[in-house]
mmCIF file of C-alpha atoms in Angstrom:
data_model
loop_
_atom_site.group_PDB
_atom_site.id
_atom_site.type_symbol
_atom_site.label_atom_id
_atom_site.label_comp_id
_atom_site.label_asym_id
_atom_site.label_seq_id
_atom_site.Cartn_x
_atom_site.Cartn_y
_atom_site.Cartn_z
ATOM 1 C CA MET X 1 7.531 5.701 4.397
ATOM 2 C CA ASN X 2 8.066 8.284 1.745
ATOM 3 C CA LYS X 3 7.446 7.732 -1.951
ATOM 4 C CA GLN X 4 11.134 7.273 -2.789
ATOM 5 C CA ILE X 5 11.489 4.428 -0.302
ATOM 6 C CA LEU X 6 8.239 2.839 -1.482
ATOM 7 C CA LYS X 7 9.402 3.144 -5.088
ATOM 8 C CA SER X 8 12.688 1.447 -4.211
ATOM 9 C CA VAL X 9 10.938 -1.387 -2.364
ATOM 10 C CA ALA X 10 8.461 -1.872 -5.221
ATOM 11 C CA ARG X 11 11.246 -1.908 -7.799
ATOM 12 C CA GLY X 12 13.182 -4.434 -5.701
ATOM 13 C CA LEU X 13 10.148 -6.723 -5.641
ATOM 14 C CA GLY X 14 9.832 -6.585 -9.413
ATOM 15 C CA VAL X 15 6.780 -4.343 -9.661
ATOM 16 C CA VAL X 16 6.440 -3.206 -13.272
ATOM 17 C CA ASN X 17 5.774 0.392 -14.338
ATOM 18 C CA VAL X 18 7.006 1.796 -11.014
ATOM 19 C CA GLU X 19 7.629 5.165 -12.669
ATOM 20 C CA THR X 20 3.921 5.577 -13.470
ATOM 21 C CA ILE X 21 2.780 5.146 -9.856
ATOM 22 C CA ASP X 22 2.259 8.434 -8.037
ATOM 23 C CA LYS X 23 0.082 7.712 -4.981
ATOM 24 C CA GLU X 24 1.345 6.160 -1.761
ATOM 25 C CA GLN X 25 -1.704 3.876 -1.666
ATOM 26 C CA ASP X 26 -0.898 2.537 -5.125
ATOM 27 C CA PHE X 27 2.735 1.870 -4.179
ATOM 28 C CA VAL X 28 1.697 -0.033 -1.056
ATOM 29 C CA ARG X 29 -0.975 -2.000 -2.929
ATOM 30 C CA SER X 30 1.571 -2.931 -5.611
ATOM 31 C CA ILE X 31 3.952 -4.117 -2.899
ATOM 32 C CA GLN X 32 1.138 -6.096 -1.257
ATOM 33 C CA ILE X 33 0.401 -7.844 -4.569
ATOM 34 C CA ALA X 34 4.093 -8.573 -5.152
ATOM 35 C CA LYS X 35 4.278 -10.187 -1.698
ATOM 36 C CA GLY X 36 1.178 -12.304 -2.370
ATOM 37 C CA HIS X 37 -1.240 -10.358 -0.164
ATOM 38 C CA GLN X 38 -4.558 -8.682 -0.872
ATOM 39 C CA PRO X 39 -4.102 -5.119 -2.219
ATOM 40 C CA CYS X 40 -6.278 -3.577 0.485
ATOM 41 C CA PHE X 41 -4.212 -0.661 1.847
ATOM 42 C CA GLN X 42 -6.517 2.235 2.843
ATOM 43 C CA SER X 43 -9.469 0.691 1.032
ATOM 44 C CA ASP X 44 -12.926 -0.068 2.393
ATOM 45 C CA GLN X 45 -11.664 -3.587 3.136
ATOM 46 C CA LYS X 46 -9.740 -2.210 6.114
ATOM 47 C CA TYR X 47 -12.907 -2.258 8.216
ATOM 48 C CA GLN X 48 -12.974 -6.064 8.083
ATOM 49 C CA CYS X 49 -9.210 -6.533 8.310
ATOM 50 C CA LYS X 50 -7.973 -9.480 10.344
ATOM 51 C CA GLU X 51 -4.328 -9.190 9.239
ATOM 52 C CA TYR X 52 -3.003 -8.110 12.633
ATOM 53 C CA ASP X 53 0.619 -8.715 11.664
ATOM 54 C CA CYS X 54 0.434 -6.675 8.436
ATOM 55 C CA GLU X 55 3.374 -4.293 8.125
ATOM 56 C CA TRP X 56 1.023 -1.555 6.822
ATOM 57 C CA ARG X 57 -1.752 -1.955 9.420
ATOM 58 C CA SER X 58 -1.008 1.066 11.613
ATOM 59 C CA GLU X 59 -0.735 3.395 8.619
ATOM 60 C CA CYS X 60 -3.729 1.815 6.913
ATOM 61 C CA MET X 61 -6.050 2.201 9.885
ATOM 62 C CA LYS X 62 -5.402 5.913 10.303
ATOM 63 C CA PRO X 63 -8.429 8.036 9.419
ATOM 64 C CA VAL X 64 -8.132 9.559 5.940
ATOM 65 C CA ALA X 65 -10.202 12.483 4.715
ATOM 66 C CA VAL X 66 -12.571 11.511 1.909
ATOM 67 C CA TRP X 67 -11.071 14.083 -0.453
ATOM 68 C CA MET X 68 -7.617 12.485 -0.055
ATOM 69 C CA ARG X 69 -8.678 8.973 -1.147
#
């Protein structure tokens, strides 16, 4: 998803201060919180993830260069 779509989804879920969010990870984590899930997208928690039905799992598990985190 691109940032515009993530921003729209976050806004629709009632996430506050959407305009101040600039990273994809932060958008997804905000959406996860709004949906009542752990805000773990592309964090170190992904290595212990058991949420096999998570809508973000495939994107989350992709390798990410350290400098991009």
